[in-house]
Amino acid sequence: MKIAETLNDGLKRGYALTITAKDIDARIDAEVKKAAPQVRMPGFRPGKVPANLVRKMHGQMLQQQALDAAVQEGVQKLIGDKKLRPAMQPSVELGEDYAPGKDAEVKVALEVLPEVPKPAIDGLKLERLTVEGDDTAVDAQLAQLAGQQKRFGDAPKGHKAESGDLVLMDYLGKVAGEPFDGGKGEDMSVEIGSGRLIPGFEDQLIGVRANDEKTITVTFPKDYNVDYLKGKPATFDLVVNEVRVPQAQAIDDAFAKSLGLESLDQLRGLLKGQVEQELSGLTRTHMKRKLLDQLAANHDFPVPPSMVDAEFDQIWRQLEHEAGHEADPAAALKEMKADRADYRRIAERRVRLGLLLSEIGQANGVEVSQTEMSRLIAQAAQQYEPKDRERFMQYVQSDAMAAAQLRAPLYEDKVVDFLFGKAEITDRTATRAELEAEIEAEDTDVSGDGHVHGPGCGHDHTPAVKPKGKKAAAPKKAEPAKAEAKPAAKKVAPKTPAAKAAPAKPAAKKPAARKAKA
């Protein structure tokens, strides 16, 4: 095999490989000898079919297998001989004029990882904002929990329904005067003001009493999840069976026992632990962002455009998804596009920080142990049905890329912890509001969502042979598994009949993604 460099520009590399017809033919002969014992042909004993007949019968398939193997081996040899570190999957293109019996001319294009300068990690200074947990936060959690366990009791005779009351009713929905599928229900319960039903429905329940009959008029939202009802005006004939009023939930030992605990003290203790854990997470988030700011300010080196493209595409897809759930999607998209250069800059910073953290980790012996990896796999397996968990665990253990993606967030956390240990840290007491305000003001979002972009990051860096004359597709972020290889995820519990029949509103919309600062 001959190798000629055709491009060496920054991090971009290009090579022309020549794989001789003699090499390909030798591989075909080897494949024929391997396949011959299994070939069956009338008139010949098993395993005695002449090699020339085997070649004649299966020549096209064997030719392709030999060519693929030769190209794959050639690209791997190129990477090894040139000591290349591909940033993403190399583009491999077979010459258009290739034909069996001729030398194969192969073009290989790739970007390499940069030489990361020795990280400057001495002299790091960080401030740790700590919030002392108090009974006020626990009381708020208790009140919220009690609110979620809301109970309703019989309303006084003649009581008119108010916001917060529970109305039990039968209903029949009509569009253009005709009943529609799914528009009928009996004894459905709805809490007025819960926002569970389509806009305007619950408001018109205010003032109804038990045994009332009423017809209300609403318009289905334009993004309703049933196509033939989108944007349509409708009426609902109601029969109110009962009105119930909320009853205050006493926060006492009985309440705790209803949740499966022994006492209110035990419940308070659990909630206090949750509050402290949440505050600790906020403190860490703030420190990590300040750390990344310092690293970004002290290090500047070129990063592979293909990695930036992949990161930017991920950011952009998420932004488009969120914009689609805005009240005015077109305006949200317009605002996004105006800030496109900023998001591109954020993607570049994420990639650079990821490479830097990877370099720091490798240089300082940061590793994810086998025990930690086993724990990660076991935790991830919990999202699957019990019958599929073992299959998922075997899959991750056998697929290096899936394992790398699972490992990456923990590896990054361990590198960050290592840097925390090197930094000079001063403590300052703050309120939760102050800590949250600091995080809100930073809003850098540059950690790469826990993903370290570097060697062993889970990106597919292996070459793939493309059809002759066709360019390679744009590199993609490696997925944990192909669809057919993934076990089925846990099923969502089915809705109650009442919930199915109710004229429910579409899923809640998410706020637009906040513009991140670089």
XYZ file of C-alpha atoms in Angstrom:
518
model
C 0.000 0.000 0.000
C 1.240 3.464 -0.901
C 0.443 6.547 1.190
C 0.729 10.122 -0.076
C -0.146 13.178 1.990
C -2.377 15.556 0.036
C -3.300 18.097 2.708
C -1.698 19.398 5.883
C -3.449 22.599 6.879
C -3.856 23.346 10.568
C -5.726 20.389 12.015
C -6.902 19.146 8.613
C -5.167 16.207 6.991
C -5.696 14.534 3.637
C -4.139 11.358 2.249
C -4.276 9.290 -0.916
C -3.978 5.531 -0.349
C -3.208 3.129 -3.165
C -4.195 -0.466 -2.443
C -2.862 -2.754 -5.138
C -5.026 -5.169 -7.078
C -2.570 -7.891 -6.050
C -3.306 -7.257 -2.360
C -7.065 -7.282 -2.935
C -6.818 -10.480 -4.999
C -4.801 -12.181 -2.286
C -7.496 -11.303 0.210
C -10.145 -12.766 -2.096
C -8.166 -16.017 -2.303
C -7.991 -16.113 1.483
C -11.757 -15.555 1.710
C -12.368 -18.328 -0.851
C -10.306 -20.799 1.172
C -12.177 -19.791 4.314
C -15.594 -20.138 2.664
C -14.985 -23.270 0.595
C -15.605 -25.857 3.384
C -19.103 -24.450 3.930
C -20.100 -24.213 0.242
C -22.568 -26.811 -1.057
C -22.947 -27.531 -4.793
C -24.711 -30.396 -6.620
C -22.237 -32.999 -7.841
C -19.587 -32.228 -5.240
C -19.067 -33.640 -1.779
C -19.348 -31.099 1.083
C -16.166 -29.067 1.315
C -14.823 -30.334 -2.032
C -16.145 -27.602 -4.331
C -13.180 -26.277 -6.399
C -11.935 -22.833 -5.436
C -12.492 -21.424 -8.929
C -16.185 -22.374 -8.750
C -16.531 -20.868 -5.293
C -14.980 -17.698 -6.640
C -17.320 -17.719 -9.613
C -20.409 -18.198 -7.447
C -19.559 -15.664 -4.754
C -16.994 -13.476 -6.483
C -18.887 -10.172 -6.232
C -19.576 -10.574 -2.520
C -16.022 -11.730 -1.790
C -14.626 -8.851 -3.846
C -16.565 -6.309 -1.761
C -15.582 -7.968 1.526
C -11.910 -8.015 0.507
C -12.009 -4.383 -0.632
C -13.707 -3.253 2.593
C -11.204 -5.126 4.713
C -8.242 -3.761 2.744
C -9.482 -0.168 3.038
C -10.250 -0.486 6.748
C -6.845 -1.986 7.430
C -5.183 0.642 5.246
C -6.815 3.531 7.108
C -5.942 2.017 10.488
C -2.334 1.568 9.337
C -2.275 5.184 8.144
C -3.520 6.397 11.538
C -0.989 4.231 13.359
C 2.020 4.994 11.154
C 1.390 8.738 11.138
C 0.491 8.750 14.857
C -2.742 10.552 14.072
C -5.423 11.277 16.674
C -8.668 11.705 14.708
C -11.052 14.256 16.160
C -14.031 12.648 14.448
C -14.678 9.769 12.100
C -12.401 10.087 9.031
C -14.038 10.563 5.659
C -13.071 7.665 3.367
C -13.895 7.837 -0.339
C -13.203 5.240 -2.997
C -12.148 6.556 -6.405
C -14.904 6.732 -9.024
C -12.908 4.799 -11.625
C -12.292 1.743 -9.435
C -13.117 -1.623 -11.011
C -12.272 -5.202 -9.950
C -8.781 -6.137 -11.008
C -7.490 -2.546 -10.716
C -5.629 -0.786 -7.922
C -7.966 0.969 -5.472
C -7.350 4.675 -5.032
C -8.764 5.852 -1.696
C -9.041 9.419 -0.428
C -8.927 9.884 3.351
C -9.795 13.227 4.945
C -9.802 13.889 8.648
C -9.204 16.410 11.386
C -6.790 15.626 14.172
C -6.931 16.572 17.801
C -4.722 19.547 18.582
C -1.644 19.415 20.724
C -3.044 20.825 23.921
C -0.469 23.054 25.657
C 0.502 22.049 29.163
C -2.489 23.065 31.249
C -1.945 25.947 33.636
C -3.627 24.637 36.758
C -1.480 26.238 39.449
C -2.736 29.357 41.136
C -6.428 28.619 40.682
C -8.546 30.641 43.123
C -12.202 29.912 43.789
C -14.905 31.174 46.107
C -17.292 28.660 47.627
C -20.701 30.107 48.426
C -22.330 28.055 51.148
C -25.922 28.233 52.297
C -26.846 27.004 55.708
C -29.985 24.908 55.676
C -32.691 26.150 58.057
C -36.140 25.126 59.191
C -37.747 27.663 56.848
C -36.693 25.676 53.769
C -37.853 22.423 55.361
C -41.198 24.004 56.289
C -41.656 25.137 52.700
C -40.930 21.615 51.455
C -43.414 20.196 53.967
C -46.096 22.654 52.848
C -45.477 21.795 49.213
C -45.630 18.072 49.960
C -48.862 18.515 51.913
C -50.294 20.502 49.007
C -49.550 17.614 46.659
C -51.522 15.331 48.978
C -54.574 17.594 48.800
C -57.811 16.102 50.033
C -61.347 17.136 49.222
C -64.472 16.869 51.336
C -68.185 17.358 50.816
C -69.191 20.943 50.110
C -72.001 22.591 52.081
C -75.407 22.221 50.483
C -75.905 24.805 47.737
C -72.193 25.671 47.633
C -71.093 27.358 44.405
C -67.823 26.033 43.000
C -64.791 28.273 43.398
C -61.230 28.144 42.159
C -59.506 25.256 43.949
C -62.701 23.211 44.332
C -63.116 19.764 42.795
C -66.018 19.256 40.391
C -67.263 15.774 39.438
C -69.300 15.761 36.251
C -70.580 13.923 33.191
C -69.959 15.632 29.859
C -70.674 15.345 26.151
C -68.566 17.332 23.703
C -69.775 18.457 20.285
C -68.170 20.120 17.278
C -70.575 21.794 14.827
C -73.374 20.271 16.876
C -72.162 16.695 16.419
C -70.540 14.515 19.139
C -66.910 13.617 18.448
C -64.806 10.610 19.346
C -63.425 10.782 22.879
C -65.687 13.681 23.771
C -67.883 11.810 26.218
C -67.126 10.987 29.845
C -68.807 10.175 33.126
C -67.966 11.225 36.657
C -64.803 13.005 35.564
C -63.154 15.039 38.302
C -61.296 18.279 37.729
C -59.824 20.793 40.120
C -60.762 24.303 39.040
C -57.601 26.294 38.353
C -55.379 23.242 37.873
C -54.886 24.062 34.185
C -55.511 20.431 33.317
C -58.172 21.077 30.694
C -58.195 23.184 27.538
C -58.189 26.977 28.061
C -61.520 28.390 29.176
C -63.047 25.096 30.293
C -62.254 25.283 34.000
C -63.096 28.995 34.290
C -66.671 28.256 33.200
C -67.084 25.767 36.056
C -66.876 28.563 38.626
C -70.297 29.031 40.184
C -71.772 25.612 39.355
C -73.527 23.600 42.058
C -74.316 19.936 42.515
C -77.022 18.719 40.090
C -76.592 21.723 37.804
C -76.736 21.262 34.030
C -74.708 23.637 31.918
C -73.385 24.036 28.392
C -70.005 25.697 27.965
C -68.235 26.871 24.814
C -64.486 26.528 24.215
C -62.033 26.497 21.310
C -59.464 23.746 20.975
C -55.878 25.083 20.734
C -54.255 25.134 17.315
C -51.561 22.765 18.585
C -54.030 20.319 20.152
C -52.897 16.694 19.971
C -55.937 15.532 17.955
C -55.702 16.754 14.364
C -59.420 17.013 13.562
C -60.022 19.132 16.694
C -57.188 21.632 16.244
C -58.516 25.181 16.397
C -62.154 24.025 16.333
C -64.870 25.665 18.476
C -66.756 23.139 20.594
C -69.520 22.900 23.158
C -69.687 20.636 26.196
C -72.989 19.681 27.804
C -72.298 19.150 31.513
C -74.141 17.486 34.352
C -72.536 18.367 37.700
C -72.693 15.358 39.992
C -70.890 16.809 42.957
C -68.786 19.719 44.169
C -66.099 19.106 46.751
C -64.025 21.629 48.685
C -60.339 21.331 49.622
C -59.490 20.343 53.167
C -56.302 21.407 54.839
C -53.801 18.597 55.247
C -52.552 18.497 58.817
C -48.773 18.203 58.931
C -48.381 15.703 61.749
C -47.322 12.137 62.498
C -50.427 10.801 60.746
C -49.449 12.648 57.580
C -45.938 11.201 57.757
C -47.346 7.707 58.280
C -49.577 8.119 55.226
C -46.332 8.493 53.264
C -44.913 5.284 54.705
C -42.727 6.876 57.383
C -42.750 6.438 61.146
C -43.102 10.024 62.291
C -43.073 13.687 61.344
C -39.534 13.962 62.739
C -38.366 11.302 60.295
C -40.069 13.117 57.419
C -38.466 16.420 58.419
C -35.083 14.713 58.612
C -35.451 13.326 55.086
C -36.519 16.688 53.712
C -33.652 18.440 55.467
C -31.223 16.029 53.817
C -32.768 16.747 50.417
C -32.519 20.493 50.961
C -28.870 20.233 51.997
C -28.101 18.056 48.970
C -29.780 20.539 46.651
C -27.881 23.463 48.174
C -24.631 21.527 47.877
C -25.390 20.964 44.179
C -25.948 24.689 43.640
C -22.667 25.478 45.382
C -20.825 22.993 43.168
C -22.447 24.371 40.011
C -21.313 27.884 40.909
C -17.758 26.741 41.680
C -17.515 24.663 38.521
C -18.568 27.576 36.341
C -15.992 29.845 37.962
C -13.355 27.133 37.454
C -14.216 26.762 33.778
C -14.094 30.530 33.355
C -10.516 30.562 34.663
C -9.470 27.634 32.489
C -11.009 29.243 29.410
C -9.285 32.559 30.130
C -5.878 30.905 30.526
C -5.919 28.545 27.541
C -6.393 29.233 23.870
C -5.596 26.701 21.158
C -7.198 25.664 17.850
C -9.966 23.078 17.997
C -11.208 20.783 15.214
C -14.019 22.477 13.260
C -15.809 19.124 12.880
C -16.092 18.801 16.670
C -17.343 22.370 16.920
C -19.881 21.633 14.163
C -21.154 18.573 16.038
C -21.448 20.505 19.313
C -23.108 23.474 17.622
C -25.601 21.194 15.860
C -26.549 19.679 19.206
C -27.051 23.126 20.762
C -29.043 24.340 17.756
C -31.344 21.301 17.680
C -32.165 21.816 21.344
C -32.851 25.518 20.782
C -35.099 24.767 17.799
C -37.014 22.242 19.870
C -37.576 24.751 22.662
C -38.466 27.548 20.246
C -41.156 25.311 18.762
C -42.894 25.308 22.141
C -42.879 29.079 22.504
C -46.035 31.189 22.219
C -44.506 32.767 19.098
C -42.155 30.169 17.535
C -41.304 32.412 14.589
C -40.123 35.230 16.862
C -38.119 32.807 18.995
C -36.403 31.385 15.895
C -35.648 34.878 14.629
C -34.002 35.757 17.954
C -31.987 32.530 17.832
C -30.714 33.238 14.349
C -29.631 36.714 15.368
C -27.467 35.118 18.063
C -26.167 32.268 15.895
C -22.554 33.504 16.036
C -22.702 33.597 19.842
C -23.920 30.009 20.002
C -21.144 28.991 17.623
C -18.638 30.639 19.951
C -20.150 28.754 22.903
C -19.809 25.453 21.007
C -16.138 26.191 20.327
C -15.537 26.999 23.982
C -17.238 23.794 25.094
C -15.042 21.709 22.818
C -11.870 23.483 23.941
C -12.732 23.026 27.615
C -13.589 19.382 27.027
C -10.216 18.719 25.378
C -8.483 20.614 28.151
C -10.215 18.650 30.918
C -9.399 15.410 29.119
C -5.731 16.415 28.906
C -5.643 17.391 32.586
C -7.231 14.101 33.577
C -4.837 11.974 31.544
C -1.791 13.923 32.696
C -2.739 13.484 36.345
C -3.898 9.893 36.362
C -7.604 10.588 36.764
C -9.498 7.390 36.017
C -12.919 5.845 36.356
C -12.429 2.554 38.161
C -14.055 -0.691 37.118
C -16.125 -0.610 40.296
C -17.385 2.872 39.464
C -18.108 1.814 35.901
C -20.091 -1.214 37.085
C -22.117 1.070 39.348
C -22.807 3.452 36.441
C -23.994 0.603 34.231
C -26.228 -0.776 36.977
C -27.764 2.664 37.579
C -28.376 3.244 33.868
C -29.971 -0.196 33.579
C -32.689 0.841 36.020
C -34.416 2.859 33.287
C -35.271 -0.386 31.507
C -37.794 -3.092 32.228
C -36.380 -5.804 34.536
C -36.344 -8.340 31.692
C -34.157 -6.009 29.581
C -31.650 -4.873 32.197
C -29.252 -7.772 31.787
C -29.290 -7.311 28.027
C -28.513 -3.603 28.412
C -25.618 -4.311 30.790
C -24.132 -6.860 28.382
C -24.483 -4.378 25.537
C -22.606 -1.596 27.358
C -19.879 -3.985 28.464
C -19.355 -5.143 24.882
C -19.592 -1.780 23.116
C -16.669 0.542 23.864
C -18.421 3.607 22.500
C -21.535 3.145 24.627
C -19.330 2.594 27.668
C -17.356 5.762 26.874
C -20.515 7.857 26.674
C -21.659 6.492 30.009
C -18.254 7.113 31.560
C -17.731 10.668 30.250
C -19.829 12.679 32.764
C -18.267 10.912 35.755
C -14.788 11.350 34.301
C -15.387 15.081 33.903
C -16.671 15.342 37.475
C -13.542 13.583 38.734
C -11.286 15.955 36.799
C -13.207 18.908 38.230
C -12.849 17.461 41.741
C -9.109 17.082 41.141
C -8.893 20.753 40.164
C -10.939 21.777 43.200
C -8.294 20.007 45.268
C -5.551 22.061 43.584
C -7.329 25.406 43.937
C -7.157 27.906 46.756
C -10.738 28.058 48.006
C -12.243 30.711 50.231
C -15.661 30.276 51.802
C -18.443 32.825 51.962
C -21.842 32.338 53.533
C -24.742 33.373 51.332
C -28.474 33.026 51.159
C -30.048 30.674 48.673
C -31.415 33.648 46.746
C -27.920 35.150 46.472
C -26.433 31.866 45.277
C -29.152 31.348 42.688
C -28.769 34.954 41.529
C -25.020 34.431 40.988
C -25.677 31.313 38.927
C -28.408 33.080 36.968
C -26.101 36.005 36.232
C -23.334 33.713 34.965
C -25.549 31.397 32.919
C -22.480 30.256 31.002
C -23.650 26.748 30.159
C -20.202 25.816 28.899
C -19.577 22.477 30.558
C -20.668 20.562 27.494
C -23.508 18.895 29.417
C -21.050 16.702 31.238
C -19.443 15.449 28.030
C -15.674 15.493 27.648
C -14.740 15.920 23.991
C -11.477 14.082 23.659
C -9.855 10.667 23.447
C -12.245 8.083 24.792
C -15.139 10.546 24.772
C -17.535 8.256 22.984
C -17.395 9.892 19.571
C -16.994 7.461 16.729
C -13.397 7.962 15.539
C -13.241 4.803 13.430
C -13.197 5.063 9.637
C -16.034 3.860 7.462
C -15.796 3.007 3.756
C -18.087 5.092 1.581
C -19.438 4.024 -1.844
C -17.184 4.988 -4.680
C -17.700 8.463 -5.979
C -19.790 9.480 -2.989
C -18.699 11.823 -0.261
C -18.854 10.775 3.334
C -21.804 11.944 5.360
C -21.229 14.566 8.027
C -19.925 12.988 11.233
C -22.499 12.344 13.928
C -22.258 12.069 17.658
C -22.154 8.425 18.548
C -25.436 7.127 19.901
C -25.527 4.693 22.822
C -26.997 2.000 20.612
C -28.750 1.352 17.373
C -32.482 1.276 17.767
C -32.738 -2.454 17.250
C -30.013 -3.141 19.775
C -31.506 -1.185 22.653
C -33.732 -2.882 25.186
C -37.205 -1.466 25.547
C -37.416 1.390 28.016
C -39.851 1.339 30.909
C -43.408 1.902 29.810
C -45.331 4.872 31.107
C -48.274 3.898 33.265
C -51.548 4.209 31.326
C -53.820 7.131 32.113
C -57.004 6.617 34.037
C -60.227 6.400 31.993
C -61.234 9.807 33.299
C -58.004 11.363 32.133
C -58.398 9.771 28.720
C -61.889 11.136 28.255
C -61.147 14.610 29.575
C -60.649 17.423 27.069
C -57.083 17.789 28.226
C -54.893 20.623 27.105
C -51.602 20.041 25.216
C -48.372 19.416 27.098
C -47.029 22.395 29.004
C -44.671 24.570 27.073
C -41.083 25.068 28.125
C -39.613 28.544 28.371
C -37.184 29.552 25.689
C -33.600 28.539 26.229
C -31.698 31.293 27.927
C -28.948 32.743 25.824
C -25.678 31.433 27.184
C -22.652 33.621 27.617
C -19.255 32.551 26.374
